[in-house]
């Protein structure tokens, strides 16, 4: 991939150009949510300014313009994921809704008491709790693949936990808490050898690397717009059309039907079947702008730049006395989690903020991961394409200040 002009990229993000607590902002909380380039802000504003109307319903010109701008985003997402068809692209509120949708519409009708759902020990709560709720309702069981000290799963452990009762494997592509990149393709191969479908939580992979759902071979892939430099409140569920076509609706309402009478309602085909009600129209249009913007950078170039930042940060932060890195997998992307001997992660986060450095401190919606490493929380620096090595240096400087305050004396 061609090297990116990071200085030029940064100029496209108005929010980055500010001082926080008297220091230049160093935004390292991209794992929670990424900032938005002008192209996204402008696309959303332009929709409201020039052609906003409800979609799919009106014969008038504005409604037609809004509808075509909204529908065009399916094609952009199809390209982003290298999906076979744009009819497989369903707009959701985000990753969380995509997983809940698959749990309800695809998995629940196939579950008998005693059936199994396989996840890993590094899932985000959004890939744990929907399955627990489903197990509660159906008598199915959650089976969990363990993780090593480095934060990796082993394919032997996956294989050993696949059984005749496994009805779905739902796995995080890149861990938001540890940065681990999972061998999703190999997991899919193991599951498919037993005809078990696989859902991939791509919340932390889609923004950081090229994704090809056909190469991965997965059956469902979900991500959130807001982590991919797009608006919050919109996301995508991609699913294989034959599976979507056989699935029951998610929510009922307008726009998801073919015809309605009090005796019988005929549901629309996917994707409309799963998009009841007026969607986040301008948000989806903003997501389209984000996808265009991201594709124009080249996801492989983004991955290369962030891999450099992560390697540099691992070396620099990992080299500070008293710092323990949580998550040292061989293949990592996006995030560096750490704890310090004498300072609580919340104190680290607060002190760093005093130097303009924004990181996340907490359990990262992955409490079982925290428990696995025996820590209440971690501090996490997570990278976006606009971050630089100089910003990693500022992070390291600020961690040095934490040591001065809390370290052994
Ligand atoms: N999965 C992963 C791996 C995540 O990082 C996140 C967001 N932190 C989610 C799921 C949930 O995404 P959202 O809150 O946008 O639905």
PDB file of C-alpha atoms in Angstrom, residues 122 148-153 175 178-182 310 314 325-333 373:
ATOM      1  CA  UNK A 122     -12.870 -12.207  24.608  1.00  0.00           C
ATOM      2  CA  UNK A 148      -4.419 -17.765  26.605  1.00  0.00           C
ATOM      3  CA  UNK A 149      -2.333 -15.381  28.705  1.00  0.00           C
ATOM      4  CA  UNK A 150      -1.352 -13.586  25.507  1.00  0.00           C
ATOM      5  CA  UNK A 151      -5.038 -13.134  24.622  1.00  0.00           C
ATOM      6  CA  UNK A 152      -5.352 -15.718  21.861  1.00  0.00           C
ATOM      7  CA  UNK A 153      -7.755 -18.553  21.156  1.00  0.00           C
ATOM      8  CA  UNK A 175     -10.857  -7.646  20.281  1.00  0.00           C
ATOM      9  CA  UNK A 178      -6.962  -6.791  23.821  1.00  0.00           C
ATOM     10  CA  UNK A 179      -6.441  -5.904  20.178  1.00  0.00           C
ATOM     11  CA  UNK A 180      -6.203  -9.588  19.235  1.00  0.00           C
ATOM     12  CA  UNK A 181      -6.988 -10.411  15.591  1.00  0.00           C
ATOM     13  CA  UNK A 182      -8.753 -13.772  15.599  1.00  0.00           C
ATOM     14  CA  UNK A 310       0.670  -0.096  17.464  1.00  0.00           C
ATOM     15  CA  UNK A 314       3.758  -1.469  22.299  1.00  0.00           C
ATOM     16  CA  UNK A 325       0.394  -4.785  28.857  1.00  0.00           C
ATOM     17  CA  UNK A 326      -2.876  -6.719  28.767  1.00  0.00           C
ATOM     18  CA  UNK A 327      -3.110  -8.512  25.444  1.00  0.00           C
ATOM     19  CA  UNK A 328       0.130  -9.457  23.742  1.00  0.00           C
ATOM     20  CA  UNK A 329      -1.221 -11.624  20.950  1.00  0.00           C
ATOM     21  CA  UNK A 330       0.954 -12.232  17.919  1.00  0.00           C
ATOM     22  CA  UNK A 331      -1.606 -10.639  15.586  1.00  0.00           C
ATOM     23  CA  UNK A 332      -3.059  -7.420  16.915  1.00  0.00           C
ATOM     24  CA  UNK A 333      -4.755  -4.305  15.622  1.00  0.00           C
ATOM     25  CA  UNK A 373      -6.439 -11.181  33.673  1.00  0.00           C
TER      26      UNK A 373
END
